[in-house]
PDB file of C-alpha atoms and ligand atoms in Angstrom:
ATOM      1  CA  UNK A1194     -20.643   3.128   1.427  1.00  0.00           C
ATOM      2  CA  UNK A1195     -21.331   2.700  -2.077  1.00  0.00           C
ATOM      3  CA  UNK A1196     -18.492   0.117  -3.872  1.00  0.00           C
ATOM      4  CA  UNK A1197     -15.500   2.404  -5.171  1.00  0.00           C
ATOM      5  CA  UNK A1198     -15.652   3.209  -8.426  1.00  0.00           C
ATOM      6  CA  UNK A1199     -11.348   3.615 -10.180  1.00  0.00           C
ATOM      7  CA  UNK A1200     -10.879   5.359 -13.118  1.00  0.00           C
ATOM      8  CA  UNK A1201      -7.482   5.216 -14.811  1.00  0.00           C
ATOM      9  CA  UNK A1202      -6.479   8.438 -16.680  1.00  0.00           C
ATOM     10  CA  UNK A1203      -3.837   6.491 -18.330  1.00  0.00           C
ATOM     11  CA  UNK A1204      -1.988   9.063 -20.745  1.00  0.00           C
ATOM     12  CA  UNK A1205      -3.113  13.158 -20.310  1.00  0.00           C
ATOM     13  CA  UNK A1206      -2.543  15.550 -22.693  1.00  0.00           C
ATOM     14  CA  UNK A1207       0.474  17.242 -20.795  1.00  0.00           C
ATOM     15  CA  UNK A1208       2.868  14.100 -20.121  1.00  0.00           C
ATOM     16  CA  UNK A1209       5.610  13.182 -21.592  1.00  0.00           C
ATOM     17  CA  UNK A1210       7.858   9.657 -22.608  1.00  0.00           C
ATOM     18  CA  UNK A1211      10.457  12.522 -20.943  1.00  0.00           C
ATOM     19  CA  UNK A1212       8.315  12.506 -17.715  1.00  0.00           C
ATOM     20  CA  UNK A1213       7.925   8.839 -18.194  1.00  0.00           C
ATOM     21  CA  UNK A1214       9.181   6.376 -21.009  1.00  0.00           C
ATOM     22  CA  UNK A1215       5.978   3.958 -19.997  1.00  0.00           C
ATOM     23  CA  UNK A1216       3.829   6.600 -20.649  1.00  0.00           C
ATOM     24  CA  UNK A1217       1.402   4.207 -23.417  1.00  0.00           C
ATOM     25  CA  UNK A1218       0.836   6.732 -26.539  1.00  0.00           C
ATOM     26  CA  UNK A1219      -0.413   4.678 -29.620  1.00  0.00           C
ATOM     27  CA  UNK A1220      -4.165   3.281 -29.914  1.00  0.00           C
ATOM     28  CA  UNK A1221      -2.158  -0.439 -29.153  1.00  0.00           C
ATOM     29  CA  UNK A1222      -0.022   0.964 -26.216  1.00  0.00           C
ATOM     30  CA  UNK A1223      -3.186   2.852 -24.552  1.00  0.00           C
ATOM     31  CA  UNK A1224      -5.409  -0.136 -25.519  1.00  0.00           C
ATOM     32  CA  UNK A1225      -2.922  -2.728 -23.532  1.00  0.00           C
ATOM     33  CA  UNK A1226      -2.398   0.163 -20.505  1.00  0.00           C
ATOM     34  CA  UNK A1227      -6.631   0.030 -20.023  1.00  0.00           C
ATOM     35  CA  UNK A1228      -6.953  -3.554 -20.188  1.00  0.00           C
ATOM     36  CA  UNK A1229      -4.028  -3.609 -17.561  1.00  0.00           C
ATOM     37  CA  UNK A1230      -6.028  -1.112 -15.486  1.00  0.00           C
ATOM     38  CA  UNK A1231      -9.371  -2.803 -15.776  1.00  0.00           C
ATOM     39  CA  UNK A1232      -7.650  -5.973 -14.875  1.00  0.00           C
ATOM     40  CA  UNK A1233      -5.821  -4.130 -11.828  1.00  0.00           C
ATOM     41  CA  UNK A1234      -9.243  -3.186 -10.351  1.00  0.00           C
ATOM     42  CA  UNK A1235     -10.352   0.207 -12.597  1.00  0.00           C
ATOM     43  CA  UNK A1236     -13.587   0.874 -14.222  1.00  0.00           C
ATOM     44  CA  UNK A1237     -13.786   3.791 -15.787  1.00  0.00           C
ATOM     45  CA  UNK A1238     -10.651   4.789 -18.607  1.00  0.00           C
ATOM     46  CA  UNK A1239     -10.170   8.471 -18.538  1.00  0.00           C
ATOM     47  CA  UNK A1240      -8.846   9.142 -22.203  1.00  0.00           C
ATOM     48  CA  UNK A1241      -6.615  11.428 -24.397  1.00  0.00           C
ATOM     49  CA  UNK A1242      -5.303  10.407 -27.677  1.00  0.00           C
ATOM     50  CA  UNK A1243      -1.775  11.925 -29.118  1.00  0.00           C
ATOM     51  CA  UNK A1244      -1.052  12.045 -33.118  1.00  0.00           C
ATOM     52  CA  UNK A1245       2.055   9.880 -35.224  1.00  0.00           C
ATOM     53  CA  UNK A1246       4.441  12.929 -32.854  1.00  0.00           C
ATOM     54  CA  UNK A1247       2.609  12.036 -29.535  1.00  0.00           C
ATOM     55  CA  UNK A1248       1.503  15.682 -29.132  1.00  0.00           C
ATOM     56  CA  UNK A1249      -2.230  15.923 -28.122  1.00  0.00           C
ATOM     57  CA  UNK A1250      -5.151  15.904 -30.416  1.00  0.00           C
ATOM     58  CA  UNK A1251      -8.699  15.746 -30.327  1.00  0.00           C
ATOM     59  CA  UNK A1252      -9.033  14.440 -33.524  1.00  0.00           C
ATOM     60  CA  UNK A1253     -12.399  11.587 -34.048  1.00  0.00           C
ATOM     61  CA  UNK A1254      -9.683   9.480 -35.774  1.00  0.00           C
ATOM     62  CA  UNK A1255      -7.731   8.710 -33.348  1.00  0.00           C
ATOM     63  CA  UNK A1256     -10.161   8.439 -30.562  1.00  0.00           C
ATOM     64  CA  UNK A1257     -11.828   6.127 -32.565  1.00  0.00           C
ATOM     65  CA  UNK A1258      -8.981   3.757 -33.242  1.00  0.00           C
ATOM     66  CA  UNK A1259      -7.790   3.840 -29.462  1.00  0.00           C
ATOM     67  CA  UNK A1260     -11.623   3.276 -28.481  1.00  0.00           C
ATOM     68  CA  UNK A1261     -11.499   0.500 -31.451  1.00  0.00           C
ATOM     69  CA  UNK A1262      -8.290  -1.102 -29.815  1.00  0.00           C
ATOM     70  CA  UNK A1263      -9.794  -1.414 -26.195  1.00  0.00           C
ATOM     71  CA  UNK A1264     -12.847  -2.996 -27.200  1.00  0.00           C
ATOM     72  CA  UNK A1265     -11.258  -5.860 -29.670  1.00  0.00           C
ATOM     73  CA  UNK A1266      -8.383  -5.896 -26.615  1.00  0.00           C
ATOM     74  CA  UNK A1267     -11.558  -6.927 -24.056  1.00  0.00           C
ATOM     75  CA  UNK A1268     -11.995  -3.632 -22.394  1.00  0.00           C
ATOM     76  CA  UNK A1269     -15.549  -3.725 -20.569  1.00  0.00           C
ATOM     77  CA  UNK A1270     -14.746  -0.692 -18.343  1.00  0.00           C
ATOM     78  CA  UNK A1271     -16.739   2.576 -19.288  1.00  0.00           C
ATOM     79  CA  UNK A1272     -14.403   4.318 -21.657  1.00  0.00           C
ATOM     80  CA  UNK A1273     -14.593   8.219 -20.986  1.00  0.00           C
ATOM     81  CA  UNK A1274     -12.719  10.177 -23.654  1.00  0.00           C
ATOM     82  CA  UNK A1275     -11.890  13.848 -22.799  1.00  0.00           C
ATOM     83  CA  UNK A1276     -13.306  17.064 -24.020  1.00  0.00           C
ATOM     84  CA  UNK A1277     -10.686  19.212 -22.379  1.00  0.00           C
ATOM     85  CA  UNK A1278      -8.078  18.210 -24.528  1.00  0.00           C
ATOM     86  CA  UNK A1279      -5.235  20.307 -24.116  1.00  0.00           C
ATOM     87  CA  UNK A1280      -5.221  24.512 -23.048  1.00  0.00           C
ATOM     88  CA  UNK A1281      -5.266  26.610 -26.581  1.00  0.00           C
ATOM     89  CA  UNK A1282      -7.694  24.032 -29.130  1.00  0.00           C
ATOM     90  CA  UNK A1283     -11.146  25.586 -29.989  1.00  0.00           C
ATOM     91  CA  UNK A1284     -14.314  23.625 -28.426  1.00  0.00           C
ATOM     92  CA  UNK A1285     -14.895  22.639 -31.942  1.00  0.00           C
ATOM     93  CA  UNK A1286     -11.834  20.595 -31.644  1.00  0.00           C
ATOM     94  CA  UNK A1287     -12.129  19.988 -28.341  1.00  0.00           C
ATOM     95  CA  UNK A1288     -16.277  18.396 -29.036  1.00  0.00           C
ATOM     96  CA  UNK A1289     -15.361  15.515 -31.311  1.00  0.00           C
ATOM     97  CA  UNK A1290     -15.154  12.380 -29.694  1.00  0.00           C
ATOM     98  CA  UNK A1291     -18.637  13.341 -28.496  1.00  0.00           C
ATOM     99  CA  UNK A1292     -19.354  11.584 -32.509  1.00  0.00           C
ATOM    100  CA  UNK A1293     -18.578   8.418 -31.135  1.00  0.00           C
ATOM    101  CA  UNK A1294     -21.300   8.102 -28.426  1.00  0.00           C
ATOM    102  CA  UNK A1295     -19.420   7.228 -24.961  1.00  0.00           C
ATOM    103  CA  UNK A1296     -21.270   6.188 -22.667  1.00  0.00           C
ATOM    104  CA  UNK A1297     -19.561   8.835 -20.567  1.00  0.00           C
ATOM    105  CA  UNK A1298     -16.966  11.791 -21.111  1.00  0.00           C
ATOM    106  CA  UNK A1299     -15.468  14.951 -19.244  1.00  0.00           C
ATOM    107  CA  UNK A1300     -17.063  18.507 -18.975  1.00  0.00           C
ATOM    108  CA  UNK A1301     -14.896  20.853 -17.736  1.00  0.00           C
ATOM    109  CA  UNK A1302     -16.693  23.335 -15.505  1.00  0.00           C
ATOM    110  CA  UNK A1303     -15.168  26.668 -15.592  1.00  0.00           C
ATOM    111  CA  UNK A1304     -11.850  28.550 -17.020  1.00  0.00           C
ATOM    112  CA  UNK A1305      -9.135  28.363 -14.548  1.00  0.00           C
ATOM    113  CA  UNK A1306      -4.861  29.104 -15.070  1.00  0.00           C
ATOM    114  CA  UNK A1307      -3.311  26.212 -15.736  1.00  0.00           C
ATOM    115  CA  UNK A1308       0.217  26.047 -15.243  1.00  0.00           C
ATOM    116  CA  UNK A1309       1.406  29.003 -17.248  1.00  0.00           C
ATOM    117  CA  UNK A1310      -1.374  28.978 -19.408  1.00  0.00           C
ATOM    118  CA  UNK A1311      -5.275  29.264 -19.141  1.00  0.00           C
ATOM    119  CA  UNK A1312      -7.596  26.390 -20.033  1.00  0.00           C
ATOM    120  CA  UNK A1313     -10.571  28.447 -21.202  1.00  0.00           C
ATOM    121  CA  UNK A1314     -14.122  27.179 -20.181  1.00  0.00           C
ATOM    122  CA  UNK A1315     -16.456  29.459 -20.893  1.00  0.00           C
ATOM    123  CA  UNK A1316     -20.218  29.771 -19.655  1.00  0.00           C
ATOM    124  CA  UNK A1317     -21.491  29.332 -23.620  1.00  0.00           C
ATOM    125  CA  UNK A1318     -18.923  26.637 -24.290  1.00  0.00           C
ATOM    126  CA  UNK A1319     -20.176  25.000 -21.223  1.00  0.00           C
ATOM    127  CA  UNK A1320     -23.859  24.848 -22.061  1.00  0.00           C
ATOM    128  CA  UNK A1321     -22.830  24.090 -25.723  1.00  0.00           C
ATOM    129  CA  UNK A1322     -20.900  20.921 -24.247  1.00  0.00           C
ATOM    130  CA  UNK A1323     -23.665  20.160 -22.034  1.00  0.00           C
ATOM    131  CA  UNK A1324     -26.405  20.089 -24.353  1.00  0.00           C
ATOM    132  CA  UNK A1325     -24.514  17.783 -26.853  1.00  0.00           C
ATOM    133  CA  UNK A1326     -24.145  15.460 -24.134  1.00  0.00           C
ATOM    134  CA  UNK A1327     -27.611  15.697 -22.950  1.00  0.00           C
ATOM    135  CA  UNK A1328     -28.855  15.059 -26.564  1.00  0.00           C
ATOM    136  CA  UNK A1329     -26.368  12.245 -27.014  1.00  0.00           C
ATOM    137  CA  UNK A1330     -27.565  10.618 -23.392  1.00  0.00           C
ATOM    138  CA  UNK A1331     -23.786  10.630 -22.723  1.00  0.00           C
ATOM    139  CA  UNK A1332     -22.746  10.948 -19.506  1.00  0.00           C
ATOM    140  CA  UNK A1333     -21.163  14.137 -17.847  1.00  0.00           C
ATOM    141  CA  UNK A1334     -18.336  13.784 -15.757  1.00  0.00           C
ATOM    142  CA  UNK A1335     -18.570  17.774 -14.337  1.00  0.00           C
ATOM    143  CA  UNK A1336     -14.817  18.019 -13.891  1.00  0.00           C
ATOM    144  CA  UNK A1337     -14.116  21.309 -11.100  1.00  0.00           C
ATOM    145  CA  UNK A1338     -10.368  22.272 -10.967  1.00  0.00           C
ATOM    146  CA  UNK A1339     -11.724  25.071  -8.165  1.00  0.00           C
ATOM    147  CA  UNK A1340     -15.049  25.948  -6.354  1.00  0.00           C
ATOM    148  CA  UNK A1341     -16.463  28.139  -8.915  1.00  0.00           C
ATOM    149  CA  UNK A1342     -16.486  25.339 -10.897  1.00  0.00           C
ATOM    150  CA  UNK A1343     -19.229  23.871  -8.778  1.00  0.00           C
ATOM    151  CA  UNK A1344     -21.583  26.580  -8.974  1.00  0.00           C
ATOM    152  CA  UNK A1345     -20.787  26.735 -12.525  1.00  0.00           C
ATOM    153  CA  UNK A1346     -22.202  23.504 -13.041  1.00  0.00           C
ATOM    154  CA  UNK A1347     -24.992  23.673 -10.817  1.00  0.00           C
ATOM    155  CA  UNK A1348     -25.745  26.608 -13.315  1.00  0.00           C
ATOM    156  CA  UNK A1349     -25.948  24.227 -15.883  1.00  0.00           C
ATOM    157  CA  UNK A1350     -28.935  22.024 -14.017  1.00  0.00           C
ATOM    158  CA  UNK A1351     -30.755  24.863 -13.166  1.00  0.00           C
ATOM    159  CA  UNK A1352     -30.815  25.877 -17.323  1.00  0.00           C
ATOM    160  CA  UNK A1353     -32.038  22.055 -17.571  1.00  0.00           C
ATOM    161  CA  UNK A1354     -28.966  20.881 -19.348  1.00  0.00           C
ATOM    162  CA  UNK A1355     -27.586  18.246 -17.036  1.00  0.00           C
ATOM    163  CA  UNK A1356     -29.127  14.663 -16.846  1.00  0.00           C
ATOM    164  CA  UNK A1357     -30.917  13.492 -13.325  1.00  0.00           C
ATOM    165  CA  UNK A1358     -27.897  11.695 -11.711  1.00  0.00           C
ATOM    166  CA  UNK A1359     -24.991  14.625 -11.327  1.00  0.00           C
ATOM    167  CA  UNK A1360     -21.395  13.091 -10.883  1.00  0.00           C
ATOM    168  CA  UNK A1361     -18.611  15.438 -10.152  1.00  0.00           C
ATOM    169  CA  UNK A1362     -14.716  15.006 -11.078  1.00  0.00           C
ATOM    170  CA  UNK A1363     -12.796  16.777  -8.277  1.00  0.00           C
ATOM    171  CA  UNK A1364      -9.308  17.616  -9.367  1.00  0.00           C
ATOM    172  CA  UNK A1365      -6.890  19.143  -6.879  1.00  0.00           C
ATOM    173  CA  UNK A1366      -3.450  21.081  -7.099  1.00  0.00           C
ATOM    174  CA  UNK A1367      -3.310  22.068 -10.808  1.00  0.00           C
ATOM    175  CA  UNK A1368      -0.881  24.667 -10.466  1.00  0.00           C
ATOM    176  CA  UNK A1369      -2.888  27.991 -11.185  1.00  0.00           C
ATOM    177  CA  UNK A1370      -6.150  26.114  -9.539  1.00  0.00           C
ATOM    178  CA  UNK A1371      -7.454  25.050  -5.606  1.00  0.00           C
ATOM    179  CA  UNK A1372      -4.462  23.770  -4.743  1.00  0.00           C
ATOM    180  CA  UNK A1373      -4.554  20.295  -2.956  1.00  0.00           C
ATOM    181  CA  UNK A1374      -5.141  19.909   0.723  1.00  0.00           C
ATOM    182  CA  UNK A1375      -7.263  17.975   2.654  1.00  0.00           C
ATOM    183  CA  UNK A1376      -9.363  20.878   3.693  1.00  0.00           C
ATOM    184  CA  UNK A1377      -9.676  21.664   0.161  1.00  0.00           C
ATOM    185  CA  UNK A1378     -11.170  18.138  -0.656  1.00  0.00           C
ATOM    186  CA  UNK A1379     -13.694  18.355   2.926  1.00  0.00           C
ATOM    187  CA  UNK A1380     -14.574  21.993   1.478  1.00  0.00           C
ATOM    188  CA  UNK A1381     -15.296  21.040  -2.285  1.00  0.00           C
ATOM    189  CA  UNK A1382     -17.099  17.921  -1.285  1.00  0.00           C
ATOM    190  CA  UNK A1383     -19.445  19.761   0.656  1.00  0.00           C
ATOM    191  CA  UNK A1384     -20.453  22.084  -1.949  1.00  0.00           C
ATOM    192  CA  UNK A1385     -21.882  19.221  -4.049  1.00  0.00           C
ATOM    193  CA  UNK A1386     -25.599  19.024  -4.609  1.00  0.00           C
ATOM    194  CA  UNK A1387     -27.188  15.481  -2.476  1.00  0.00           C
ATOM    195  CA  UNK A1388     -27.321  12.592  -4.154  1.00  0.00           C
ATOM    196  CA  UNK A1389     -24.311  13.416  -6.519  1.00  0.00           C
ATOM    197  CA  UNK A1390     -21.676  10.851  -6.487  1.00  0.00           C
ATOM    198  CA  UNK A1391     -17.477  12.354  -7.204  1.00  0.00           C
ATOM    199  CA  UNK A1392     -14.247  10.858  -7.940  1.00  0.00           C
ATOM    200  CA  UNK A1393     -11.307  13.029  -7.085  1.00  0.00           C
ATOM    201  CA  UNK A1394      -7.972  12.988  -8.218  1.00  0.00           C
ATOM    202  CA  UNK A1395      -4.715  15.135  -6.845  1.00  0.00           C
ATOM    203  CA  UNK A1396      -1.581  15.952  -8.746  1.00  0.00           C
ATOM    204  CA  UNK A1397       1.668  14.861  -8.737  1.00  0.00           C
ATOM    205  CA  UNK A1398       2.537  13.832  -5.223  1.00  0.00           C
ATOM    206  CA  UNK A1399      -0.886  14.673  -3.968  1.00  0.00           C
ATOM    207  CA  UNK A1400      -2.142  11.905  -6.134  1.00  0.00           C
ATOM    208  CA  UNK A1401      -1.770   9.230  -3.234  1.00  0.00           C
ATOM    209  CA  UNK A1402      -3.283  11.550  -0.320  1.00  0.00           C
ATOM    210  CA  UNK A1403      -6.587  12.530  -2.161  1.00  0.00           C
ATOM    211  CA  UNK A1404      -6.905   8.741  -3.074  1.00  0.00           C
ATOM    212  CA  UNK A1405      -6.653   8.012   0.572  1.00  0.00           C
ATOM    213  CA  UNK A1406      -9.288  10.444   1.855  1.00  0.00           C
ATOM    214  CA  UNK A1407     -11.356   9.872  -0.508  1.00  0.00           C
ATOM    215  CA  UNK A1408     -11.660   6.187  -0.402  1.00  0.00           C
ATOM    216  CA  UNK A1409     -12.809   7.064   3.472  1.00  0.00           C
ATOM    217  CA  UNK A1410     -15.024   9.744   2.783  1.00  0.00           C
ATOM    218  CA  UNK A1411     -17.448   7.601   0.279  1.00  0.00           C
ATOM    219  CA  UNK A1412     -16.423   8.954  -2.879  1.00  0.00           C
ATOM    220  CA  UNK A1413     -14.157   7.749  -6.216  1.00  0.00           C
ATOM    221  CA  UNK A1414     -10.420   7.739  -6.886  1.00  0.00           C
ATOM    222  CA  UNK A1415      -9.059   8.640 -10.111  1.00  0.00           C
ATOM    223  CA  UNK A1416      -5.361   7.675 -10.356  1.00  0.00           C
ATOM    224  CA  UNK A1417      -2.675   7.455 -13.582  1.00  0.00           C
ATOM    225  CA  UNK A1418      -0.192   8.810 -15.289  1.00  0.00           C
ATOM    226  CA  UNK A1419      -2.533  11.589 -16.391  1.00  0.00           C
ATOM    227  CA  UNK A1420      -2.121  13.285 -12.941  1.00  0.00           C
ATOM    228  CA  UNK A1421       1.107  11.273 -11.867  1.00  0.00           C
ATOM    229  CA  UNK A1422       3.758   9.414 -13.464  1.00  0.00           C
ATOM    230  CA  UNK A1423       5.500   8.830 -10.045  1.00  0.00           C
ATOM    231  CA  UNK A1424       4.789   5.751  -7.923  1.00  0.00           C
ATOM    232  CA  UNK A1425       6.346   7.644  -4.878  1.00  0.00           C
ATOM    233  CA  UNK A1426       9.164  10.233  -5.012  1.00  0.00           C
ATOM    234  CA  UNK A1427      11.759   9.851  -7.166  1.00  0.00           C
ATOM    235  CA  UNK A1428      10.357   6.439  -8.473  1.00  0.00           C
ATOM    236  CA  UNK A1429       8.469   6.669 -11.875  1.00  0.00           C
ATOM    237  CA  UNK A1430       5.551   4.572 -11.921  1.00  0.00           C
ATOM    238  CA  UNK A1431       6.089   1.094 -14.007  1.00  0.00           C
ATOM    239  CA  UNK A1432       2.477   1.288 -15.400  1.00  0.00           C
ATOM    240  CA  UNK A1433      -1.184   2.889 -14.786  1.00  0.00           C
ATOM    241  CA  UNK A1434      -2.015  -0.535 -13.868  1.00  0.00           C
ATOM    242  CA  UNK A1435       0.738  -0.363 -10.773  1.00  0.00           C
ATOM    243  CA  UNK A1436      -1.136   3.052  -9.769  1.00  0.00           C
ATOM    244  CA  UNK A1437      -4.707   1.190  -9.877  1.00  0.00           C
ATOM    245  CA  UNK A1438      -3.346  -1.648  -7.855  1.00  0.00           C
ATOM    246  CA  UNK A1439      -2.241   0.139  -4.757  1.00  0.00           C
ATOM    247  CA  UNK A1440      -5.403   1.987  -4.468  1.00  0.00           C
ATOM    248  CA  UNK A1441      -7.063  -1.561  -4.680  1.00  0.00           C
ATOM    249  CA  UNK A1442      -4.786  -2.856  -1.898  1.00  0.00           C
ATOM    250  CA  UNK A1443      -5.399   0.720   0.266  1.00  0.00           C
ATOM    251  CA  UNK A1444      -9.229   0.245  -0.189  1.00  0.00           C
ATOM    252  CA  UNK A1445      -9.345  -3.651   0.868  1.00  0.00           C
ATOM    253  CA  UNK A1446      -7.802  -2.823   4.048  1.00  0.00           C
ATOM    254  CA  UNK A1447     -10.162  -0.424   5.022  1.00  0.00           C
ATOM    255  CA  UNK A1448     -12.991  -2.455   3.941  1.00  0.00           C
ATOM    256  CA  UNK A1449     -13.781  -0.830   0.670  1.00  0.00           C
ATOM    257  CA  UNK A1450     -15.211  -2.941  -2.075  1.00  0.00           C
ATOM    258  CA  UNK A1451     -14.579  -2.109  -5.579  1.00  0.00           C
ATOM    259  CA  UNK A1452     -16.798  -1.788  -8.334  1.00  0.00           C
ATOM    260  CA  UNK A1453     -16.255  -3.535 -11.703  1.00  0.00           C
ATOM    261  CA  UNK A1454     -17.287  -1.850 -14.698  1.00  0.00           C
ATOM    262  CA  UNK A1455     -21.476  -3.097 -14.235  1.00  0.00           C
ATOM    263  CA  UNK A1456     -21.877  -2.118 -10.850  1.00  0.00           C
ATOM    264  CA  UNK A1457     -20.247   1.454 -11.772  1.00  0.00           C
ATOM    265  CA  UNK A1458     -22.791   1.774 -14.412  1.00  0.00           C
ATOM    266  CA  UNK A1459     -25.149   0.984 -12.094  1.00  0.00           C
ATOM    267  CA  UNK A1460     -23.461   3.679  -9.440  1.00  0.00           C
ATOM    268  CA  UNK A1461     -23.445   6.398 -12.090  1.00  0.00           C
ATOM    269  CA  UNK A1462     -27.202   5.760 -14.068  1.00  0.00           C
ATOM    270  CA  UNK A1463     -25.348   5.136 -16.978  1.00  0.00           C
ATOM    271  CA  UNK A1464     -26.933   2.696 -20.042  1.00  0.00           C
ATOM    272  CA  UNK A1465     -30.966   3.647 -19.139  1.00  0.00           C
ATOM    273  CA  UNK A1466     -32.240   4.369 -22.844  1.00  0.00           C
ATOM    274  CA  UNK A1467     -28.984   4.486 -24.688  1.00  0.00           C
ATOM    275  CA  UNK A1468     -28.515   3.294 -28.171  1.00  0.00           C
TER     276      UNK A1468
HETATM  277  N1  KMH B 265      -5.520  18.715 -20.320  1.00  0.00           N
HETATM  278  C1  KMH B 265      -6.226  19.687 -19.550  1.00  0.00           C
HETATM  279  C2  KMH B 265      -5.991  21.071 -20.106  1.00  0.00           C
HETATM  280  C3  KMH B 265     -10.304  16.903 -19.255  1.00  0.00           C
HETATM  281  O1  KMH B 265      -9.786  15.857 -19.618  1.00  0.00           O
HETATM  282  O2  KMH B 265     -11.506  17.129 -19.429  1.00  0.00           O
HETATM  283  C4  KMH B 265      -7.683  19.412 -19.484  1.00  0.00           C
HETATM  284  C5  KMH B 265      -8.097  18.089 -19.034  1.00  0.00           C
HETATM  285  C6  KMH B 265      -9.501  17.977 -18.579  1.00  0.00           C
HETATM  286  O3  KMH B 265      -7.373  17.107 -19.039  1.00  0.00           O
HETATM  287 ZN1   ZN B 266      -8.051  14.735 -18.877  1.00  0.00          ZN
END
């Protein structure tokens, strides 16, 4: 099996200091929770920025002074800013950080109800998404919340608007989406295309489960407060870092290396002609 590739998604755009009061919010407070999480064993920072009220933007500002932050903090993991942001902002919004060039960041594959709301992906803000990227040699990470979202993407390659090396984001039990189950993972997994690599994340308490399967069936975890801010029930998680750590510990004793930031690069094709 291919080392295990850990990415943090250390703050979300739904969570709250209610939810959690370690939740990090500020460009400091997320820098310090990614170099935790790097440190703890995570290569890849999933990231969403929040404005002076900690509500959820998308604005280039912000992601630029967080992204800013984590590299003068020491941050070598591959930062992956969002373009989901949060249900009801236009894809105009939505497209900025794609200005800063990451070497990776999130495509989400399809519109699906989330929670009470719907987080609206459509097939022309899809391609529109996809062919930024494609121009900017960024990364996609094809994020499915449900298995239309697969053949959604697998749209997109057939159009010609995905790079060679395909890597899925899996994420299970958004309520209004595939919920999460272990036959859900085994069924979604086997839709992908060969050759693709995954990480896969569950929510709220299925956070640990999905980690656990996944780490055994090959493919990448994605923990943090994002998805959880729970350790286990009724115990709010002390940091992202804490998260990362026990998915370290649950991989070493079944034998499962993990990758540091340059040998995920290497995993995902990232860096070949970039700027
Ligand atoms: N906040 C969700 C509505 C992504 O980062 O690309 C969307 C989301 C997906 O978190
Ligand atoms: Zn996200």
């Amino acid at each position: 099996m291919e080392k295990l590739i850990i990415t943090a998604a250390i703050c979300g755009a739904e969570t709250t200091r209610q939810d959690n009061p370690n939740l990090p919010l500020t460009a400091s407070e997320l820098a310090e929770a990614a170099v935790e999480a790097e440190k703890a064993g995570a290569s890849i920072i999933h990231l969403h920025v929040r404005d002076h009220d900690g509500r959820a933007t998308q604005d280039i500002e912000h992601f630029s002074r967080a992204i800013d932050a984590m590299k003068e903090t020491g941050v070598s993991a591959i930062i992956q800013p969002s373009t989901g942001g949060a249900t009801g902002m236009t894809w105009e919004e939505r497209l900025q950080p794609v200005n800063l060039d990451p070497e990776m960041a999130t495509l989400d594959c399809g519109t699906v109800n989330f929670g009470d709301e719907v987080f609206v992906n459509d097939v022309p803000l899809m391609r529109r998404f996809a062919r930024e990227m494609k121009d900017r040699n960024i990364l996609p990470e094809l994020e499915c919340f449900d298995a239309g979202n697969i053949y959604n993407a697998l749209k997109l390659e057939r159009e010609g608007l995905l790079p060679e090396h395909l890597h899925f984001g899996i994420v299970l039990g958004v309520p209004g989406a595939l919920a999460a189950s272990v036959k859900n993972l085994l069924f979604m997994v086997e839709l992908l295309p060969d050759g693709a690599t995954w990480t896969a994340a569950g929510i709220g308490r299925w956070q640990l489960p999905v980690a656990m399967h996944t780490i055994l069936m090959g493919g990448h975890v994605r923990v943090g407060f994002e998805d959880s801010v729970q350790y286990s029930k009724g115990e709010p998680a002390e940091s992202n870092a804490q998260l990362v750590s026990r998915v370290v510990r649950i991989a070493g004793e079944v034998g499962r290396e993990v990758a540091s930031p340059s040998e995920a690069r290497r995993i995902l094709d990232i860096g070949k002609g970039r700027r």
